[in-house]
CSV table of C-alpha atoms and ligand atoms in Angstrom, one decimal:
chain,number,residue,atom,x,y,z
S,108,MET,CA,-17.6,14.4,-28.6
S,109,LEU,CA,-15.5,13.9,-25.6
S,110,SER,CA,-17.3,13.1,-22.5
S,111,VAL,CA,-15.5,13.3,-19.2
S,112,SER,CA,-16.7,10.1,-17.2
S,113,LYS,CA,-17.8,10.5,-13.9
S,114,THR,CA,-15.6,9.9,-10.9
S,115,VAL,CA,-16.7,7.3,-8.3
S,116,GLN,CA,-17.5,10.1,-5.9
S,117,GLU,CA,-19.9,11.6,-8.3
S,118,MET,CA,-21.7,8.3,-9.1
S,119,SER,CA,-21.9,7.7,-5.4
S,120,LYS,CA,-23.4,11.2,-4.7
S,121,ASP,CA,-25.7,10.9,-7.6
S,122,GLY,CA,-27.0,7.6,-6.2
S,123,ASP,CA,-26.0,5.7,-9.6
S,124,GLU,CA,-26.2,2.1,-9.6
S,125,PRO,CA,-22.6,0.8,-10.1
S,126,PRO,CA,-22.3,0.4,-14.1
S,127,GLN,CA,-21.6,-3.0,-15.4
S,128,HIS,CA,-17.7,-2.7,-15.5
S,129,TYR,CA,-17.7,-2.3,-11.9
S,130,ILE,CA,-19.7,-5.6,-11.1
S,131,VAL,CA,-17.6,-8.6,-10.3
S,132,ARG,CA,-18.4,-11.2,-12.9
S,133,ASP,CA,-18.1,-14.9,-12.7
S,134,ASN,CA,-19.9,-15.2,-9.6
S,135,THR,CA,-19.9,-18.8,-9.6
S,136,LEU,CA,-16.3,-18.7,-9.0
S,137,PHE,CA,-16.0,-15.9,-6.4
S,138,GLY,CA,-19.6,-16.0,-4.9
S,139,PRO,CA,-20.9,-12.9,-3.3
S,140,ILE,CA,-18.2,-10.7,-1.6
S,141,ASP,CA,-18.0,-11.3,1.9
S,142,THR,CA,-17.8,-7.7,3.3
S,143,SER,CA,-17.3,-8.6,6.9
S,144,PRO,CA,-15.4,-11.7,7.6
S,145,PRO,CA,-13.9,-12.3,11.2
S,146,LEU,CA,-11.1,-9.9,12.3
S,147,ALA,CA,-7.6,-11.0,11.6
S,148,PRO,CA,-5.3,-11.5,14.8
S,149,ILE,CA,-2.6,-9.4,12.9
S,150,PRO,CA,0.6,-8.9,15.1
S,151,VAL,CA,1.1,-5.4,16.8
S,152,ILE,CA,4.7,-4.6,16.9
S,153,ASP,CA,6.4,-1.8,19.1
S,154,ILE,CA,9.0,-0.5,16.6
S,155,SER,CA,10.3,1.7,19.1
S,156,LEU,CA,12.2,-1.2,20.5
S,157,PHE,CA,14.2,-1.4,17.3
S,158,LEU,CA,15.6,2.1,18.0
S,159,THR,CA,19.2,1.6,19.2
S,160,SER,CA,20.4,4.9,20.8
S,161,PRO,CA,22.2,5.0,24.2
S,162,SER,CA,19.1,6.7,25.8
S,163,SER,CA,17.0,3.7,24.7
S,164,LEU,CA,14.9,2.8,27.7
S,165,HIS,CA,14.4,-0.9,26.7
S,166,SER,CA,16.5,-3.8,27.3
S,167,SER,CA,18.3,-5.8,24.5
S,168,LEU,CA,16.1,-8.8,25.5
S,169,GLN,CA,12.9,-6.8,24.8
S,170,GLU,CA,14.5,-5.9,21.5
S,171,GLU,CA,15.3,-9.5,20.8
S,172,THR,CA,11.7,-10.6,21.7
S,173,GLU,CA,10.1,-8.0,19.2
S,174,LEU,CA,12.6,-8.8,16.5
S,175,GLU,CA,11.4,-12.4,16.6
S,176,LYS,CA,7.8,-11.3,16.6
S,177,LEU,CA,8.7,-9.2,13.5
S,178,ARG,CA,10.2,-12.2,11.9
S,179,SER,CA,7.5,-14.4,12.6
S,180,ALA,CA,4.8,-11.7,11.6
S,181,LEU,CA,6.4,-11.1,8.2
S,182,SER,CA,6.9,-14.9,7.4
S,183,SER,CA,3.4,-15.9,8.1
S,184,TRP,CA,1.1,-12.8,7.6
S,185,GLY,CA,3.4,-10.3,5.6
S,186,CYS,CA,2.0,-7.6,7.5
S,187,PHE,CA,1.8,-6.1,11.0
S,188,GLN,CA,0.3,-3.2,12.7
S,189,ALA,CA,3.2,-0.7,13.8
S,190,ILE,CA,2.9,1.2,17.2
S,191,GLY,CA,5.7,3.2,18.9
S,192,HIS,CA,6.3,4.9,15.6
S,193,GLY,CA,6.8,8.3,17.3
S,194,MET,CA,4.0,10.1,15.6
S,195,SER,CA,1.0,11.4,17.7
S,196,ILE,CA,-2.5,10.3,17.0
S,197,GLU,CA,-3.2,14.0,16.5
S,198,PHE,CA,-0.8,14.3,13.8
S,199,LEU,CA,-2.2,11.0,12.1
S,200,ASN,CA,-5.6,12.5,12.3
S,201,LYS,CA,-4.3,15.7,10.6
S,202,VAL,CA,-3.0,13.5,7.7
S,203,ARG,CA,-6.5,11.9,7.5
S,204,GLY,CA,-8.0,15.1,7.7
S,205,VAL,CA,-6.2,16.8,4.7
S,206,THR,CA,-7.1,13.6,2.8
S,207,GLU,CA,-10.7,13.7,3.6
S,208,GLU,CA,-10.8,17.7,2.9
S,209,PHE,CA,-9.1,17.2,-0.4
S,210,PHE,CA,-11.7,14.8,-1.6
S,211,ALA,CA,-14.6,17.0,-0.1
S,212,MET,CA,-13.5,19.8,-2.3
S,213,PRO,CA,-15.8,20.6,-5.3
S,214,MET,CA,-14.9,18.7,-8.4
S,215,GLU,CA,-13.7,21.4,-10.2
S,216,GLU,CA,-11.1,22.2,-7.9
S,217,LYS,CA,-9.9,18.4,-7.8
S,218,ARG,CA,-9.9,18.3,-11.6
S,219,LYS,CA,-7.0,20.6,-11.5
S,220,TYR,CA,-5.1,17.8,-10.5
S,221,SER,CA,-6.5,15.2,-13.0
S,222,ARG,CA,-4.3,12.3,-14.1
S,223,ALA,CA,-3.6,12.7,-17.7
S,224,ALA,CA,-4.3,9.8,-20.1
S,225,GLY,CA,-1.4,7.2,-19.8
S,226,GLU,CA,0.1,8.9,-16.8
S,227,ILE,CA,0.3,7.2,-13.4
S,228,GLU,CA,0.2,10.4,-11.2
S,229,GLY,CA,-2.8,12.7,-10.4
S,230,TYR,CA,-6.3,12.6,-9.4
S,231,GLY,CA,-9.0,10.1,-10.9
S,232,SER,CA,-10.5,6.7,-10.9
S,233,ASP,CA,-9.7,3.6,-12.8
S,234,SER,CA,-9.7,3.8,-16.6
S,235,VAL,CA,-10.8,1.2,-18.9
S,236,VAL,CA,-7.9,-0.5,-20.7
S,237,SER,CA,-9.6,-3.6,-21.7
S,238,GLU,CA,-12.9,-5.0,-22.2
S,239,ASN,CA,-13.3,-7.5,-19.5
S,240,GLN,CA,-11.7,-5.5,-16.8
S,241,VAL,CA,-13.4,-5.1,-13.5
S,242,LEU,CA,-13.0,-1.5,-12.1
S,243,ASP,CA,-12.6,-0.4,-8.6
S,244,TRP,CA,-15.2,1.6,-6.5
S,245,SER,CA,-12.6,4.3,-5.4
S,246,ASP,CA,-10.9,7.6,-6.3
S,247,ARG,CA,-7.3,8.2,-6.0
S,248,LEU,CA,-4.7,11.0,-5.8
S,249,SER,CA,-1.2,9.5,-6.8
S,250,LEU,CA,1.8,11.5,-6.3
S,251,ARG,CA,5.5,10.5,-6.4
S,252,ILE,CA,7.0,11.9,-3.1
S,253,TYR,CA,10.7,10.7,-3.0
S,254,PRO,CA,13.3,11.2,-4.7
S,255,GLU,CA,12.1,14.9,-3.8
S,256,ASP,CA,13.5,16.3,-7.1
S,257,GLN,CA,10.9,14.2,-8.9
S,258,ARG,CA,7.9,15.7,-7.3
S,259,LYS,CA,5.4,17.0,-9.8
S,260,LEU,CA,4.2,20.0,-7.6
S,261,ARG,CA,1.7,21.0,-10.1
S,262,LEU,CA,-0.3,17.9,-9.1
S,263,TRP,CA,0.1,18.5,-5.3
S,264,PRO,CA,-3.1,20.1,-4.3
S,265,LYS,CA,-2.8,23.6,-3.1
S,266,GLN,CA,-6.1,23.3,-1.1
S,267,PRO,CA,-6.6,22.4,1.8
S,268,GLN,CA,-4.0,24.9,2.6
S,269,SER,CA,-2.1,22.7,5.0
S,270,PHE,CA,-2.2,19.7,2.5
S,271,ARG,CA,1.4,20.0,1.2
S,272,GLU,CA,3.2,20.4,4.4
S,273,THR,CA,1.3,17.8,6.3
S,274,ILE,CA,1.8,15.1,3.5
S,275,ASP,CA,5.6,16.3,3.3
S,276,GLU,CA,5.9,15.9,7.1
S,277,TYR,CA,4.1,12.6,7.1
S,278,ALA,CA,6.3,11.2,4.2
S,279,MET,CA,9.4,12.4,5.9
S,280,ASN,CA,8.6,10.5,9.3
S,281,ILE,CA,7.6,7.4,7.2
S,282,ARG,CA,11.1,7.6,5.5
S,283,SER,CA,12.9,7.5,8.8
S,284,ILE,CA,10.6,4.8,10.1
S,285,MET,CA,11.5,2.8,7.0
S,286,GLY,CA,15.2,3.2,7.7
S,287,ILE,CA,14.4,1.5,11.2
S,288,ILE,CA,12.2,-1.4,9.7
S,289,PHE,CA,14.8,-2.2,6.9
S,290,LYS,CA,17.4,-2.7,9.8
S,291,ALA,CA,15.1,-4.5,11.9
S,292,MET,CA,14.0,-6.9,9.2
S,293,ALA,CA,17.4,-7.8,8.3
S,294,LYS,CA,18.5,-8.3,12.0
S,295,SER,CA,15.6,-10.5,12.6
S,296,LEU,CA,16.9,-12.9,9.8
S,297,LYS,CA,20.5,-12.6,11.4
S,298,LEU,CA,21.7,-10.6,8.4
S,299,GLU,CA,23.8,-7.6,8.1
S,300,GLU,CA,21.9,-4.5,8.9
S,301,ASN,CA,22.1,-2.9,5.4
S,302,SER,CA,21.2,-6.1,3.6
S,303,PHE,CA,17.6,-4.7,2.4
S,304,SER,CA,18.4,-1.0,2.5
S,305,LYS,CA,21.3,-1.2,0.2
S,306,GLN,CA,19.0,-2.8,-2.4
S,307,PHE,CA,16.5,-0.1,-2.1
S,308,GLY,CA,19.3,2.3,-2.7
S,309,GLU,CA,19.9,6.0,-2.0
S,310,GLU,CA,17.2,7.1,-4.5
S,311,ALA,CA,14.6,4.7,-3.3
S,312,ILE,CA,11.1,5.6,-4.5
S,313,MET,CA,8.3,6.9,-2.2
S,314,GLN,CA,4.9,6.7,-4.1
S,315,GLY,CA,1.9,8.2,-2.4
S,316,ARG,CA,-1.8,7.1,-2.9
S,317,LEU,CA,-4.5,8.9,-1.2
S,318,ILE,CA,-7.8,6.9,-1.7
S,319,LEU,CA,-11.3,7.5,-1.2
S,320,TYR,CA,-13.9,4.6,-1.0
S,321,PRO,CA,-17.3,6.3,-1.4
S,322,PRO,CA,-20.4,4.6,-0.3
S,323,CYS,CA,-21.7,1.7,-2.9
S,324,SER,CA,-25.1,0.5,-3.2
S,325,LYS,CA,-23.9,-3.0,-4.1
S,326,PRO,CA,-21.2,-3.9,-1.6
S,327,ASN,CA,-21.6,-7.7,-2.3
S,328,GLN,CA,-20.9,-7.3,-6.1
S,329,VAL,CA,-18.3,-4.5,-6.3
S,330,PHE,CA,-14.8,-4.0,-4.8
S,331,GLY,CA,-13.2,-0.9,-3.3
S,332,LEU,CA,-9.8,-2.4,-4.6
S,333,LYS,CA,-9.6,-6.0,-6.2
S,334,ALA,CA,-7.5,-8.6,-4.7
S,335,HIS,CA,-3.8,-8.0,-5.3
S,336,SER,CA,-0.4,-8.1,-3.6
S,337,ASP,CA,1.5,-4.9,-3.8
S,338,ARG,CA,4.4,-4.5,-6.3
S,339,SER,CA,6.3,-2.6,-3.7
S,340,GLY,CA,9.1,-3.3,-1.2
S,341,VAL,CA,7.3,-2.0,1.7
S,342,THR,CA,3.8,-0.3,2.0
S,343,ILE,CA,2.7,1.7,4.9
S,344,LEU,CA,-1.0,2.2,5.1
S,345,LEU,CA,-2.8,4.7,7.3
S,346,GLN,CA,-6.3,3.4,7.5
S,347,ASP,CA,-9.5,5.3,8.0
S,348,LYS,CA,-9.9,5.9,11.8
S,349,GLN,CA,-13.3,4.4,11.9
S,350,VAL,CA,-14.4,2.7,8.7
S,351,LYS,CA,-13.1,-0.9,8.1
S,352,GLY,CA,-12.9,-2.6,4.7
S,353,LEU,CA,-9.4,-4.0,4.2
S,354,GLN,CA,-9.0,-7.7,4.1
S,355,VAL,CA,-5.9,-9.8,4.1
S,356,PHE,CA,-5.9,-13.5,2.6
S,357,LYS,CA,-4.4,-16.1,4.9
S,358,ASP,CA,-4.8,-19.7,5.2
S,359,ASP,CA,-7.3,-19.8,2.3
S,360,LYS,CA,-9.6,-17.2,4.1
S,361,TRP,CA,-10.3,-13.5,3.7
S,362,LEU,CA,-10.1,-11.7,7.2
S,363,THR,CA,-10.8,-8.1,8.2
S,364,VAL,CA,-7.8,-6.0,9.1
S,365,PRO,CA,-8.8,-4.3,12.7
S,366,ILE,CA,-8.6,-0.7,12.8
S,367,ILE,CA,-6.1,0.7,15.4
S,368,PRO,CA,-6.3,4.5,15.1
S,369,HIS,CA,-2.9,5.2,16.3
S,370,ALA,CA,-1.0,2.4,14.3
S,371,LEU,CA,0.4,2.2,10.9
S,372,PHE,CA,-0.5,-1.0,9.1
S,373,LEU,CA,2.6,-2.2,7.2
S,374,ASN,CA,2.7,-4.8,4.5
S,375,LEU,CA,5.2,-6.2,2.5
S,376,GLY,CA,5.1,-6.1,-1.4
S,377,ASP,CA,6.6,-8.4,-4.0
S,378,GLN,CA,10.0,-7.1,-4.0
S,379,MET,CA,10.5,-7.8,-0.3
S,380,GLN,CA,9.3,-11.4,-1.0
S,381,ILE,CA,12.1,-11.6,-3.6
S,382,MET,CA,14.7,-10.2,-1.6
S,383,SER,CA,14.1,-12.3,1.3
S,384,ASN,CA,14.1,-15.4,-0.9
S,385,GLY,CA,10.5,-16.1,-0.2
S,386,ILE,CA,10.9,-16.1,3.7
S,387,PHE,CA,8.9,-12.9,4.0
S,388,LYS,CA,5.4,-12.9,2.4
S,389,SER,CA,3.8,-10.3,0.1
S,390,PRO,CA,0.3,-10.7,1.3
S,391,MET,CA,-2.8,-10.9,-1.0
S,392,HIS,CA,-5.3,-8.1,0.2
S,393,ARG,CA,-8.4,-6.3,-1.2
S,394,VAL,CA,-10.8,-3.7,0.0
S,395,VAL,CA,-14.7,-3.9,0.4
S,396,THR,CA,-17.2,-1.2,0.2
S,397,ASN,CA,-20.1,-0.3,2.3
S,398,SER,CA,-23.4,1.2,1.5
S,399,GLU,CA,-23.4,3.8,4.1
S,400,ARG,CA,-20.1,5.5,4.8
S,401,GLU,CA,-17.2,6.8,2.9
S,402,LYS,CA,-13.6,5.7,3.8
S,403,ILE,CA,-10.2,7.1,3.0
S,404,SER,CA,-6.8,5.6,3.2
S,405,VAL,CA,-3.2,7.0,2.6
S,406,ALA,CA,-0.9,4.5,1.2
S,407,LEU,CA,2.8,5.1,1.0
S,408,PHE,CA,4.7,2.6,-1.4
S,409,ASN,CA,8.4,2.3,-0.7
S,410,GLU,CA,10.3,0.7,-3.7
S,411,PRO,CA,13.9,0.1,-4.7
S,412,GLU,CA,15.6,2.5,-7.4
S,413,PRO,CA,14.0,1.4,-10.7
S,414,GLU,CA,17.5,0.9,-12.3
S,415,LYS,CA,18.9,-1.1,-9.4
S,416,GLU,CA,19.0,-5.2,-9.7
S,417,ILE,CA,17.5,-6.6,-6.7
S,418,GLY,CA,17.4,-10.3,-5.7
S,419,PRO,CA,17.6,-12.6,-2.9
S,420,VAL,CA,20.0,-11.8,-0.2
S,421,ASP,CA,23.0,-14.2,-0.7
S,422,ASP,CA,23.0,-15.3,3.0
S,423,LEU,CA,19.6,-16.3,2.5
S,424,VAL,CA,20.2,-18.8,-0.2
S,425,ASP,CA,21.7,-22.2,0.8
S,426,ASP,CA,21.4,-26.0,0.2
S,427,LYS,CA,18.4,-26.3,2.4
S,428,ARG,CA,16.9,-23.1,0.9
S,429,PRO,CA,17.7,-22.7,-2.7
S,430,ARG,CA,17.4,-19.4,-4.6
S,431,LEU,CA,13.7,-19.1,-5.3
S,432,TYR,CA,13.8,-16.0,-7.4
S,433,LYS,CA,16.0,-14.5,-10.3
S,434,ASN,CA,17.3,-11.0,-9.9
S,435,VAL,CA,15.0,-8.3,-11.5
S,436,LYS,CA,15.2,-4.6,-12.3
S,437,ASN,CA,12.5,-2.2,-12.5
S,438,TYR,CA,9.9,-4.5,-11.2
S,439,ALA,CA,7.3,-1.8,-11.4
S,440,ARG,CA,7.5,-1.7,-15.3
S,441,PHE,CA,7.8,-5.6,-15.3
S,442,ASN,CA,4.7,-6.0,-13.1
S,443,TYR,CA,2.7,-3.9,-15.4
S,444,GLU,CA,3.7,-5.6,-18.5
S,445,CYS,CA,2.8,-9.0,-16.7
S,446,PHE,CA,-0.6,-7.5,-15.7
S,447,GLN,CA,-1.3,-6.7,-19.4
S,448,LYS,CA,-0.6,-10.1,-20.5
S,449,GLY,CA,-2.6,-11.7,-17.7
S,450,LEU,CA,0.4,-13.1,-15.8
S,451,VAL,CA,1.4,-12.9,-12.2
S,452,ALA,CA,4.8,-11.1,-12.0
S,453,LEU,CA,6.0,-12.8,-8.9
S,454,ASP,CA,5.5,-16.4,-10.6
S,455,THR,CA,7.4,-15.0,-13.6
S,456,VAL,CA,10.7,-14.3,-11.8
S,457,LYS,CA,10.7,-17.6,-10.1
S,458,PHE,CA,13.5,-20.0,-11.0
I,200,OGA,C1,-3.3,-0.3,-2.1
I,200,OGA,C2,-4.1,-0.9,-0.9
I,200,OGA,C3,-5.5,-0.5,0.9
I,200,OGA,C4,-6.5,0.3,1.5
I,200,OGA,O1,-3.5,0.9,-2.2
I,200,OGA,O2,-2.6,-0.9,-2.6
I,200,OGA,O3,-4.0,-2.1,-0.8
I,200,OGA,O4,-7.1,-0.1,2.6
I,200,OGA,N1,-4.8,-0.1,-0.1
I,200,OGA,O5,-6.8,1.5,1.0
I,201,NI,NI1,-2.2,-2.8,-1.8
């Protein structure tokens, strides 16, 4: 008999205790999960200052100052809160809204978009692939968004009605923001403007992940999302507008990422750490649950074309700063293979 296992949302609704597979083991090592460490003073950066059109109202001095802030943020934190991105708070709330509405639909409606076994895209929660795996207390809808001809539209919800057009418009905006960020990151390191964008390539990938973190009765023993660094190049996260839970690891401490409802939280992934020859950081982060409120987030992962070889930008390699990483292709697959073997991908590509 094949039994369809419950989603996290169903377990949460039914008041189930989190099953054993969700409980963080080895408590001697990790201790109880600290669900509310102090707020992280993550830099807030006005990315409109990186726009260089003749009609720009800012001075080049303002741009220089912001570029230096960017360099410093990405070298120390590997993340920042982006304001001045040009999207209104109403629009961001609409993106949050369609995400909440999708997860609020009846299970039989959501199951139409279920992730098939062995697939990445679609709706579902963690599946057990090994005995001692610790599962995450979250449900997700994963969708390839770019290149556009790779969209599997049968997995794109038809309900709520404005879902597709809202996510499409949001992704389109983020794609043009990515262009600005790539240039600014390069300029902040005194590199040619296209040093990073050309490594991502024309057919760069954008993968979307809409996430629901349902309330959990054991927030001190269960993660919404275990500690990890992203395998992406650059991740743009739209946080829930009210419920905190995302934490970043800095100077040996976990800190809570503040919520700024009109900002985008940007963090780098491993591939940007490689391309920047280790100058920029791919931060460890995790998500904790809470017992009262559900929380959503919308993550867009921007990755280089899989068949393109990426590696440290030549101008970032010199006698004082030797090449830290080998060139690598298809980091996504590589990362997965390492994960299966219990290896850390980023360590494996070190020289
Ligand atoms: C991720 C991630 C954070 C969040 O999906 O990789 O880190 O707050 N998400 O949902
Ligand atoms: Ni992440």
